[in-house]
CSV table of C-alpha atoms in Angstrom, one decimal:
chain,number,residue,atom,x,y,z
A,21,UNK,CA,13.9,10.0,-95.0
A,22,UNK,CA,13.2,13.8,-94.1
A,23,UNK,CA,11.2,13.9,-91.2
A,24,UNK,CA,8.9,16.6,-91.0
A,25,UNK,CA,9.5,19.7,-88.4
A,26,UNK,CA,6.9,18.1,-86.2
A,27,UNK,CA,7.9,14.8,-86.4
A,28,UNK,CA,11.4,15.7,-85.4
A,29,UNK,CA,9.8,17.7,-82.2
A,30,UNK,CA,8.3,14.5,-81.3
A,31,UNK,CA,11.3,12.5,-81.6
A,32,UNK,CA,13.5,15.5,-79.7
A,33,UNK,CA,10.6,15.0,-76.5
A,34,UNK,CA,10.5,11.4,-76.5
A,35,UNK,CA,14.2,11.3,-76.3
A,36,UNK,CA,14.0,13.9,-73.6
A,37,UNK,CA,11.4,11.8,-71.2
A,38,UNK,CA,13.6,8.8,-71.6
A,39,UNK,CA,16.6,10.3,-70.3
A,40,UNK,CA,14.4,11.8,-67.7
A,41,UNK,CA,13.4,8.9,-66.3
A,42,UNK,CA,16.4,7.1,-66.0
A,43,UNK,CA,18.1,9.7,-64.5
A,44,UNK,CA,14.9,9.4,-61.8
A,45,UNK,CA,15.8,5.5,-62.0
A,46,UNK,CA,19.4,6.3,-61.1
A,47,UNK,CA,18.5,8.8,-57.9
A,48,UNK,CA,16.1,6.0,-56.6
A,49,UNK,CA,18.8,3.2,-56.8
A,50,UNK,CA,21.2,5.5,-55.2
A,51,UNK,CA,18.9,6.2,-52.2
A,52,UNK,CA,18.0,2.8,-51.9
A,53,UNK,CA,21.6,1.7,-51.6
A,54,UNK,CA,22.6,4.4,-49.3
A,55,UNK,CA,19.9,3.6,-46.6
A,56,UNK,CA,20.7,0.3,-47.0
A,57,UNK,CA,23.8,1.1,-46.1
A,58,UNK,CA,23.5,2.5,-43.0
A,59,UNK,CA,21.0,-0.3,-42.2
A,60,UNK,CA,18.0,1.9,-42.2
A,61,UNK,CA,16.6,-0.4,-44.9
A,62,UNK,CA,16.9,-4.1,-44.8
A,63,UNK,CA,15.8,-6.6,-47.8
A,64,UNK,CA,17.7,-9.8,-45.5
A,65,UNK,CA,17.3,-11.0,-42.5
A,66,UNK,CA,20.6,-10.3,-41.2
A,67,UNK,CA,22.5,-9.4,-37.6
A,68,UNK,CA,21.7,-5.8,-38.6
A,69,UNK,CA,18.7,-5.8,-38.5
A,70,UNK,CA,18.2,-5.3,-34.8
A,71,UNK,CA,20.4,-2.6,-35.2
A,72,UNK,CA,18.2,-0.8,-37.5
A,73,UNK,CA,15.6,-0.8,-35.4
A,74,UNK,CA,17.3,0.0,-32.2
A,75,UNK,CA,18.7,3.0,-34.6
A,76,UNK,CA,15.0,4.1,-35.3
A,77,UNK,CA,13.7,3.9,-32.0
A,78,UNK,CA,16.1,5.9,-30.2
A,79,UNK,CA,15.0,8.9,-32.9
A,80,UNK,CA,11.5,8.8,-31.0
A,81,UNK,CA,11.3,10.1,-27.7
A,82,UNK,CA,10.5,7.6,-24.5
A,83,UNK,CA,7.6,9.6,-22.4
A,84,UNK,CA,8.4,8.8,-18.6
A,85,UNK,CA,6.9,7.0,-16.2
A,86,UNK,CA,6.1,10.2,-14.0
A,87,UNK,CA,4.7,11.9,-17.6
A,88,UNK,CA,2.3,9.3,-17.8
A,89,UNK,CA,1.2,9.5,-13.7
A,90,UNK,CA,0.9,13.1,-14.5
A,91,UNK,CA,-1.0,12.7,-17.9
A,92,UNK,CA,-3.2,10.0,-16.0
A,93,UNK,CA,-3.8,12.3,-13.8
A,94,UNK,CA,-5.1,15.3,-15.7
A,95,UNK,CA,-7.5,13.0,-17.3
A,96,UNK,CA,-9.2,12.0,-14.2
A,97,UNK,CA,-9.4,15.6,-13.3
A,98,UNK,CA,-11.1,16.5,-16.7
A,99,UNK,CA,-13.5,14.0,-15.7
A,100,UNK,CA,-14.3,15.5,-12.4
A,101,UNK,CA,-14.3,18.8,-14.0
A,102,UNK,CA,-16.9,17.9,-16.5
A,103,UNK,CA,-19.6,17.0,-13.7
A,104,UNK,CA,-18.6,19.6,-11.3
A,105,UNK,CA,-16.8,17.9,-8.4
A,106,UNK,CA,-13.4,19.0,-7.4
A,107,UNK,CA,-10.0,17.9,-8.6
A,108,UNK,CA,-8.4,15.4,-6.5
A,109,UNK,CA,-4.0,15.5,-5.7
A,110,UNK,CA,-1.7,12.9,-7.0
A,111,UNK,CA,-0.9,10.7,-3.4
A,112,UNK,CA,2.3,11.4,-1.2
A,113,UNK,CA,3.0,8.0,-2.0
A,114,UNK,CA,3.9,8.9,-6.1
A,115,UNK,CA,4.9,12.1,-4.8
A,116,UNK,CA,7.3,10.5,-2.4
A,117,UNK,CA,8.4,7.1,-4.2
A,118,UNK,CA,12.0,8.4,-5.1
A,119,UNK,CA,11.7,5.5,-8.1
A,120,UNK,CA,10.5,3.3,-5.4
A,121,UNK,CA,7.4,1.3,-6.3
A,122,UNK,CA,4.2,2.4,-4.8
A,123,UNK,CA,1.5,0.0,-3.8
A,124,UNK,CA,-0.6,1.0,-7.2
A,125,UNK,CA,2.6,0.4,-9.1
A,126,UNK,CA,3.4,-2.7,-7.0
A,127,UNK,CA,-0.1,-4.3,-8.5
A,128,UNK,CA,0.3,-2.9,-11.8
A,129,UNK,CA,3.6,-4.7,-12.4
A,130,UNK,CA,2.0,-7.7,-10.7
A,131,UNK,CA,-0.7,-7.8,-13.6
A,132,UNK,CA,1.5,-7.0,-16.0
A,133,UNK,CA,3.6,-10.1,-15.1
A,134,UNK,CA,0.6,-12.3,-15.3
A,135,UNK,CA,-1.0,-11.0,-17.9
A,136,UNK,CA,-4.1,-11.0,-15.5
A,137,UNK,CA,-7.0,-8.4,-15.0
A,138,UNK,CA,-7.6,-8.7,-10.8
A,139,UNK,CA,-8.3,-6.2,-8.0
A,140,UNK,CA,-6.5,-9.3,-6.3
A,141,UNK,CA,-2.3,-9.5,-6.4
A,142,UNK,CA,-0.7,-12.6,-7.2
A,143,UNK,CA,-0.6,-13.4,-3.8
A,144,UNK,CA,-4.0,-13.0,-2.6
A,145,UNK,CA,-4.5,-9.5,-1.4
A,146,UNK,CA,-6.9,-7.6,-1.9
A,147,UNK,CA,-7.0,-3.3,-2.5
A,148,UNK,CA,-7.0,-2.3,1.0
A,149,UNK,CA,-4.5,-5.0,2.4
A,150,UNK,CA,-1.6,-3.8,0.0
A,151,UNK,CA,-2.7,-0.1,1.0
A,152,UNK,CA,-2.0,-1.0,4.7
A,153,UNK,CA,1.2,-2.6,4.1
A,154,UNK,CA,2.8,0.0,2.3
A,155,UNK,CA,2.0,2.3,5.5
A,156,UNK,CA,-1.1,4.3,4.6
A,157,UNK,CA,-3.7,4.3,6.9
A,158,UNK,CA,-6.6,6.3,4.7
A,159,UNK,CA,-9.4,5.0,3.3
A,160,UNK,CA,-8.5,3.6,-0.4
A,161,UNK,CA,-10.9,2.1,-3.8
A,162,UNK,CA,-9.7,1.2,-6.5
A,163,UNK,CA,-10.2,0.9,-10.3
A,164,UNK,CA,-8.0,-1.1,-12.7
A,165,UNK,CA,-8.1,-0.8,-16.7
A,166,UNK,CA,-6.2,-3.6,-18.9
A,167,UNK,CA,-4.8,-2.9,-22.9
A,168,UNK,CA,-3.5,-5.4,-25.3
A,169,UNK,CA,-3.1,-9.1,-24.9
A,170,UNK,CA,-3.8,-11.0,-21.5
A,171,UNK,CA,-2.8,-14.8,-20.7
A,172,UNK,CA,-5.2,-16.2,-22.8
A,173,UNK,CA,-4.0,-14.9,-25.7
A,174,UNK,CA,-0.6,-16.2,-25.6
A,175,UNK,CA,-0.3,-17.8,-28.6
A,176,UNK,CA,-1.5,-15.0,-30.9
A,177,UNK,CA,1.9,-13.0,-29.1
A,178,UNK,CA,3.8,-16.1,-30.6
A,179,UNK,CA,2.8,-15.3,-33.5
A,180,UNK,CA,3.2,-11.4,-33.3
A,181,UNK,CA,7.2,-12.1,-32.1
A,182,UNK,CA,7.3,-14.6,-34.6
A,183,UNK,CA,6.0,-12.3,-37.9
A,184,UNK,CA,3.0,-14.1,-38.9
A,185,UNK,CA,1.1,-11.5,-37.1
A,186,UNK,CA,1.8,-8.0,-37.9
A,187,UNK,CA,0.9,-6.3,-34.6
A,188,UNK,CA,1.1,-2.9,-33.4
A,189,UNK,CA,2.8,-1.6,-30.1
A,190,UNK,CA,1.2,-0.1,-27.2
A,191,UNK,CA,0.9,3.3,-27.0
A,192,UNK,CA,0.3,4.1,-23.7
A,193,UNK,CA,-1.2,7.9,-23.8
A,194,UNK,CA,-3.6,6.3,-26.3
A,195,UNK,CA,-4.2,3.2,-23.7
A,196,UNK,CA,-4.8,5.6,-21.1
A,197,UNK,CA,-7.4,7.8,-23.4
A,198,UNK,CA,-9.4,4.6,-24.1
A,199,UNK,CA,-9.6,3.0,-20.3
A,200,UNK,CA,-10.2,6.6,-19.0
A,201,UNK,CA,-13.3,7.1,-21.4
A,202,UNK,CA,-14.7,3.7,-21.0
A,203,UNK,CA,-14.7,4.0,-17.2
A,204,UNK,CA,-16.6,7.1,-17.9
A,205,UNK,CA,-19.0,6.4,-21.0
A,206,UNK,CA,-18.9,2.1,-21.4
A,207,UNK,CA,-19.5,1.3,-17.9
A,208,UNK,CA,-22.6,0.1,-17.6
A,209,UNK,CA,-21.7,-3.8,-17.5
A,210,UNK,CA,-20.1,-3.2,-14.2
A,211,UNK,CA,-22.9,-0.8,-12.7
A,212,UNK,CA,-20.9,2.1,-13.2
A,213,UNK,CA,-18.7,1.5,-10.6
A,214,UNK,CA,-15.5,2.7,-12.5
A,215,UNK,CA,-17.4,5.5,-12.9
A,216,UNK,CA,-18.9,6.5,-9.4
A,217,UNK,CA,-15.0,5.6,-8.2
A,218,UNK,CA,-13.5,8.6,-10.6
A,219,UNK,CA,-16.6,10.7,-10.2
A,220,UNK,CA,-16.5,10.2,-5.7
A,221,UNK,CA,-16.9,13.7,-4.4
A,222,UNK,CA,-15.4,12.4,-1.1
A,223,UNK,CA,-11.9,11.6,-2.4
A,224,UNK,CA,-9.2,13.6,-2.1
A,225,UNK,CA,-6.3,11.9,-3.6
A,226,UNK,CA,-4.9,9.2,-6.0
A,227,UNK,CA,-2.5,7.0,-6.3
A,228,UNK,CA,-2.0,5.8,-10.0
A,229,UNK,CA,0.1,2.5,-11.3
A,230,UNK,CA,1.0,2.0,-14.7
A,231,UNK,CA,2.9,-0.6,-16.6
A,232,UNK,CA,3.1,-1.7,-20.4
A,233,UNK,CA,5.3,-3.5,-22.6
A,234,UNK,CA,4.6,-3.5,-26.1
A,235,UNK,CA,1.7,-6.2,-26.2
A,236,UNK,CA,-0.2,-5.0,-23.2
A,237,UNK,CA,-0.6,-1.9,-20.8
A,238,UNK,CA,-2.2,-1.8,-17.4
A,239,UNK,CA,-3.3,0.9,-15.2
A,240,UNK,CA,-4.5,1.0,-11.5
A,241,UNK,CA,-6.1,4.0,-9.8
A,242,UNK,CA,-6.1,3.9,-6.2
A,243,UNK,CA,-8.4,6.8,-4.9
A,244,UNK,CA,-8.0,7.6,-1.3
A,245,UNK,CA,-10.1,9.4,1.1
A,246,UNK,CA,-7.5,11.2,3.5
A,247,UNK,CA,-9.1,12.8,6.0
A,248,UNK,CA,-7.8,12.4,9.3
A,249,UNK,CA,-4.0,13.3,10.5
A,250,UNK,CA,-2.9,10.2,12.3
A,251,UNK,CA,-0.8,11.6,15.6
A,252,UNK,CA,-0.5,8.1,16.5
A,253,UNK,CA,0.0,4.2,15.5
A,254,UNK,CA,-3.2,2.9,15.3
A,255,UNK,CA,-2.5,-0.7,16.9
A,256,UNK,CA,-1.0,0.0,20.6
A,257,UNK,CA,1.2,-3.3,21.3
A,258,UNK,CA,3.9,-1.8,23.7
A,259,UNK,CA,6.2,-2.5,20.9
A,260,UNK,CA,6.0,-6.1,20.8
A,261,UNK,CA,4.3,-8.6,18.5
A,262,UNK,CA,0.9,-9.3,19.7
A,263,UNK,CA,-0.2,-13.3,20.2
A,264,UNK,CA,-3.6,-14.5,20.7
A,265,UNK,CA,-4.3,-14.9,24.1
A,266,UNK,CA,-7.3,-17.0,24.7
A,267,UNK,CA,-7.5,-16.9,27.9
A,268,UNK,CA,-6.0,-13.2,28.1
A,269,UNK,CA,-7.9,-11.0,26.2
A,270,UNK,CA,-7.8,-7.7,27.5
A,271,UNK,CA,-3.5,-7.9,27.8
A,272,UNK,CA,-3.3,-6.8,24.0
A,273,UNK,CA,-5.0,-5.6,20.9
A,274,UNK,CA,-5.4,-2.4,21.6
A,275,UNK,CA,-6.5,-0.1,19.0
A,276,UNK,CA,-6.6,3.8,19.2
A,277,UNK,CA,-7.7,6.2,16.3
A,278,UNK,CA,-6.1,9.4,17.1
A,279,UNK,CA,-5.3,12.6,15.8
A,280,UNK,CA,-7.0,15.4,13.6
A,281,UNK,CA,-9.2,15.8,11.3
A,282,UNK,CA,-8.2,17.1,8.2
A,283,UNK,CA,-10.0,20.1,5.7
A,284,UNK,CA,-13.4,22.1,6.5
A,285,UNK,CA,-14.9,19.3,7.8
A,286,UNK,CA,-15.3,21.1,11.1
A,287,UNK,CA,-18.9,20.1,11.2
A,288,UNK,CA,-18.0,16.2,10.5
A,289,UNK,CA,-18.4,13.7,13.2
A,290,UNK,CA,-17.3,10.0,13.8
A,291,UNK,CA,-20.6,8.1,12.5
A,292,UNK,CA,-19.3,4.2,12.9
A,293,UNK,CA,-16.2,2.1,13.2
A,294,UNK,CA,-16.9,-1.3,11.6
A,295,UNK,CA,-14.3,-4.2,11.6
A,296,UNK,CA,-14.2,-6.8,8.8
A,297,UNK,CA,-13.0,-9.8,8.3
A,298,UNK,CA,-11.2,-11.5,5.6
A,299,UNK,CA,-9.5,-15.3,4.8
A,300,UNK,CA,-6.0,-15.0,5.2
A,301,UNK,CA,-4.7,-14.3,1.3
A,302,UNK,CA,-2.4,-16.7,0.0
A,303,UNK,CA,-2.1,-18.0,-4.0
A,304,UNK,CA,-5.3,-20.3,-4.1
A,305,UNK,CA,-7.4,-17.1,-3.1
A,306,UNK,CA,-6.3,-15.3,-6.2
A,307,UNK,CA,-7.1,-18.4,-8.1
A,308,UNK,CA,-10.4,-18.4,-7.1
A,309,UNK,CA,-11.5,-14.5,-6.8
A,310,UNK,CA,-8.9,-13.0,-10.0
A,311,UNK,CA,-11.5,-12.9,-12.6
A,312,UNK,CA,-14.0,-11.1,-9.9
A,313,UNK,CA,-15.1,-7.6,-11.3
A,314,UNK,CA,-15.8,-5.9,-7.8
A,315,UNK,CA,-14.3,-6.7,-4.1
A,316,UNK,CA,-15.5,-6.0,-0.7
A,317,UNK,CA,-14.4,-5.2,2.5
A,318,UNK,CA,-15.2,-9.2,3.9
A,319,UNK,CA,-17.2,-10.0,6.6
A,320,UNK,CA,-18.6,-7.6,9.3
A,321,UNK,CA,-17.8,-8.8,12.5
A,322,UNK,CA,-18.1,-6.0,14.9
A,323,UNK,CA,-18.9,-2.4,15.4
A,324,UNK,CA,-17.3,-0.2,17.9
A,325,UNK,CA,-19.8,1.9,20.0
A,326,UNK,CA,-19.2,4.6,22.1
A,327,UNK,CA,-19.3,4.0,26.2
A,328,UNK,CA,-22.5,3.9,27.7
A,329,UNK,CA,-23.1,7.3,29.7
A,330,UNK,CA,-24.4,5.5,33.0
A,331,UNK,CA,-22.5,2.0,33.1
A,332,UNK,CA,-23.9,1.5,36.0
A,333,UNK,CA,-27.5,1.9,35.5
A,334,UNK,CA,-29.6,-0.9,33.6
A,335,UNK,CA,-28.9,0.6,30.0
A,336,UNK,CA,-27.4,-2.0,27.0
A,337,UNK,CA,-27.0,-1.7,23.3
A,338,UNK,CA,-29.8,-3.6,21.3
A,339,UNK,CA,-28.0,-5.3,18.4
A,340,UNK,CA,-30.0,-5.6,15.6
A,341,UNK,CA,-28.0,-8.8,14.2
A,342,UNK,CA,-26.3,-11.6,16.3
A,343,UNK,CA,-23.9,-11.6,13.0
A,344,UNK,CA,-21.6,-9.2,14.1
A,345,UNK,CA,-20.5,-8.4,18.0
A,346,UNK,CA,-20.7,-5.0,19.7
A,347,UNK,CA,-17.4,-3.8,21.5
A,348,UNK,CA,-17.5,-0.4,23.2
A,349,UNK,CA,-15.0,1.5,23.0
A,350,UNK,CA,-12.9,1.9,26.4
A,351,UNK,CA,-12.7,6.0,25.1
A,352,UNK,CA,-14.4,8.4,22.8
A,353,UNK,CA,-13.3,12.0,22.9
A,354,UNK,CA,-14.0,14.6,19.9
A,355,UNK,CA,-13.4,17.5,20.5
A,356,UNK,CA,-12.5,20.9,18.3
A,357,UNK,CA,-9.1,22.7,19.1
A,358,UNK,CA,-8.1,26.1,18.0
A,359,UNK,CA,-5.1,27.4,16.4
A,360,UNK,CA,-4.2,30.9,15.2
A,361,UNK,CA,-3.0,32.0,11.7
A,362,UNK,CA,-1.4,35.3,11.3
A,363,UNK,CA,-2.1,37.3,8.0
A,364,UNK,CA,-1.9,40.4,6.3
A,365,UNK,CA,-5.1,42.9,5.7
A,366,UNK,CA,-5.1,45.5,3.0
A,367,UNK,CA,-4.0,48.1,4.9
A,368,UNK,CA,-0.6,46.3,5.2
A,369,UNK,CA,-1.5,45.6,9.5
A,370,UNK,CA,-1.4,42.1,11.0
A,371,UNK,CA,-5.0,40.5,10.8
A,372,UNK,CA,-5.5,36.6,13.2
A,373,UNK,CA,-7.8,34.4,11.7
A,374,UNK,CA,-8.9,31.6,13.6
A,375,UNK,CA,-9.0,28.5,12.4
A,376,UNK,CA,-10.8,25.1,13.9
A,377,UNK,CA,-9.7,21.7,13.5
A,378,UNK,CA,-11.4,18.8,15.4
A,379,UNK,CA,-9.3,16.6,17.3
A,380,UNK,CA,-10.4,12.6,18.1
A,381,UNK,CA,-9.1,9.7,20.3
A,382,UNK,CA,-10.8,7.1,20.8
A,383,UNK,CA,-9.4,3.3,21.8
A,384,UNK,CA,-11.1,-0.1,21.8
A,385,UNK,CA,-9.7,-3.3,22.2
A,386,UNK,CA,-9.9,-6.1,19.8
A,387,UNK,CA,-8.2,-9.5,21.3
A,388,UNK,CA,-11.5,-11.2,21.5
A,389,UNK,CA,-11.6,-11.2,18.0
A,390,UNK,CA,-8.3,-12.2,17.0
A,391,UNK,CA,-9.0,-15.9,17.7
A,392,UNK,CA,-8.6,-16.8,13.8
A,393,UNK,CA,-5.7,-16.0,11.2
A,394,UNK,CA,-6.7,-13.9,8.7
A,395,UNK,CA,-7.0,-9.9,7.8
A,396,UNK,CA,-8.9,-7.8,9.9
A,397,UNK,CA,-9.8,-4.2,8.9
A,398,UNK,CA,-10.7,-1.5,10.5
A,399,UNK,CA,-13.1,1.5,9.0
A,400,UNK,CA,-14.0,4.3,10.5
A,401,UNK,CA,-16.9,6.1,8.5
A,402,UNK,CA,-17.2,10.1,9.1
A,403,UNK,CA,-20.9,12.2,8.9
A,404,UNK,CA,-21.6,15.6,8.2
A,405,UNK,CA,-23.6,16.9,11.3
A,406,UNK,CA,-25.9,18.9,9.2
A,407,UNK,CA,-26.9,15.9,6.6
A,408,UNK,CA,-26.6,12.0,5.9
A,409,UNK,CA,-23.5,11.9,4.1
A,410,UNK,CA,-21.2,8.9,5.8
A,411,UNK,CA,-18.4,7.8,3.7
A,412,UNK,CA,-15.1,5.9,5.0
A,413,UNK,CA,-12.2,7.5,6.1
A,414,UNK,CA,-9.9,4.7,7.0
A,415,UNK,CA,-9.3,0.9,5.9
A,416,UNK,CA,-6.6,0.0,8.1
A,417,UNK,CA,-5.7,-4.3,7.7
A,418,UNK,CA,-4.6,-6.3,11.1
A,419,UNK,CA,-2.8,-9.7,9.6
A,420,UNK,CA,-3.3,-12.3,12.1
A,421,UNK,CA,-2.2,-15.7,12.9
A,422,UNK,CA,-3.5,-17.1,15.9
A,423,UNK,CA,0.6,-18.9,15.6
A,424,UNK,CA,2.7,-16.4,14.7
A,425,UNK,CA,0.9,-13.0,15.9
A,426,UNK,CA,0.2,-9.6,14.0
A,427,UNK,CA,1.8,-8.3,10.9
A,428,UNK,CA,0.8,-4.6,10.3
């Protein structure tokens, strides 16, 4: 048979397509077996296959611990930005840590080990307790945010290790995106407390923990009100571990708050020191306070007043409770000291500015309250002369045991 002209086209461009696509067919199977090869692609379940995967993941790059304190960081400042309030400075204690852990890290690993949203460690200690034994002696409040899976969710991580589950990994800038903005926008179940803690006017630093694996990511902000230069130790024991004393009280337990205050805050004054009082911690008080949302500052026991002006005279404090005990304080000196700056003017002279910072001391004693084991805490709150903003500027923890003394 004679095919016609256009029939033979046909038959030249069918023959054409076919070898087309098996040369196509041959390039796949090549690729295929050449990544399979180098065990980028795996169809078995073989000793490989870890490998491979190692293999991929070292192509993607590992963001750092200190990227993601830094990154946390900016966000909070965004925050602050948006509603006008001043950026606040990563703490000396993430500045400082040297790959030690701070005490926000401390509590972030602690959660991350137990798989366990708390303002309470593992070991029954609250915010300001930690804060105290990891030597700072500000004022501290704290937020924590929790990503991923938590302890009751343990068998759905079975089954993510396992493959039944096909799970994604944390990503922790995206973890830190989504706790930041629902501190900020979703807070509303927990009073917006998140949210007054990022949006405080009267804190001046942070103190961020973070810690993830890839099922769950946790992140603890610690903000800190530092406002006064301690010159001093703040519990005066003449070096030696203080014991309750029943029937001594006035041998120990001395407190003094001394040093300067920090900033323009030349027209602040001492409003109030307040003590509190707290259980000891130990494991069955985070079993029985871990799933709180808020913490406080325990019981108020006392408040510090200053000395009465004429001891001798017929003049007394009138306590408005009988739930708490007035202790005056044994002295109570503010002042405001003067130091001079050197500069340059325009003109290229020497200019002197002068520049105030207020100095404190004051000392109280505290033995008749340490009858008890447990934590107490001293806060001292500062004022504004001109107005009726108080906020706290210290939350220093005693640990007591009426057995074994003081732990600082």
């Amino acid at each position: 048979m004679i095919l016609s002209s256009n029939q033979s086209r046909v038959n030249s461009r069918m023959k054409l397509n076919v070898m087309i696509v098996m040369i196509f067919v041959v390039i796949i199977i090549g690729i295929i077996a050449t990544l399979s090869l180098y065990g980028i692609i795996s169809t078995s379940h073989n000793s490989n296959q870890g490998a491979a995967s190692s293999l991929v993941q070292k192509q993607k790059r590992t963001i750092s611990y200190n990227e993601l304190v830094q990154y946390a960081l900016r966000k909070i400042n965004e925050d602050r930005s948006k509603f006008n309030i001043p950026a606040i400075k990563l703490s000396d204690d993430n500045n400082n840590s040297n790959n030690n852990k701070t005490v926000a890290q401390s509590q972030a690993e602690d959660m991350l080990r137990t798989r366990q949203i708390s303002h309470y460690t593992s070991d029954g200690m609250k915010p300001y307790m930690e804060y105290t034994i990891f030597g700072s002696k500000g004022y501290v409040a704290q937020n924590v945010g929790y990503d991923g899976f938590n302890n009751s969710q343990a068998n759905i991580m079975n089954k993510c290790k396992n493959g039944v589950y096909i799970c994604a990994a944390i990503d922790p800038i995206k973890s830190i995106d989504q706790l930041e903005y629902n501190m900020i926008y979703y807070d509303s179940i927990f009073n917006w407390s998140h949210r007054n803690n990022i949006l405080d006017k009267h804190h001046t630093h942070v103190n961020i923990g973070i810690a993830y694996d890839k099922d769950s990511f946790v992140l603890v902000q610690n903000f800190e009100n530092k406002y006064i230069e301690f010159d001093k130790p703040i519990i005066k024991l003449n070096n030696q571990a203080y014991n309750v004393d029943n029937n001594n009280e006035d041998s120990n337990g001395n407190v003094e708050i001394s040093g300067k205050v920090l900033g323009n805050n030349n027209n602040s004054i001492i409003d109030s020191i307040h003590i509190y009082y707290d259980e000891k911690p130990t494991f069955l008080v985070y079993t029985q306070h871990k799933n709180d949302n808020l913490y406080d500052m325990g019981k108020l026991i006392a408040d510090i007043v200053k000395q009465l002006p004429h001891p001798h005279v017929n003049q007394h404090y009138k306590q408005s409770s009988t739930n708490y005990t007035l202790i005056q304080a044994t002295r109570w000196w503010i002042s405001s000291s003067s130091s001079l700056k050197g500069g340059e003017d325009r003109a290229g002279g020497e200019s002197r500015q002068q520049q105030q910072q207020k100095s404190i001391d004051i000392q109280f004693n505290i033995s008749s309250l340490l009858k008890s084991g447990g934590v107490y805490t001293i806060v001292v709150y500062l004022k504004h002369n001109n107005n009726y903003d108080t906020f706290p500027v210290t939350s220093y923890s005693i640990f007591s045991s009426a057995n074994t003394g003081i732990k600082r």
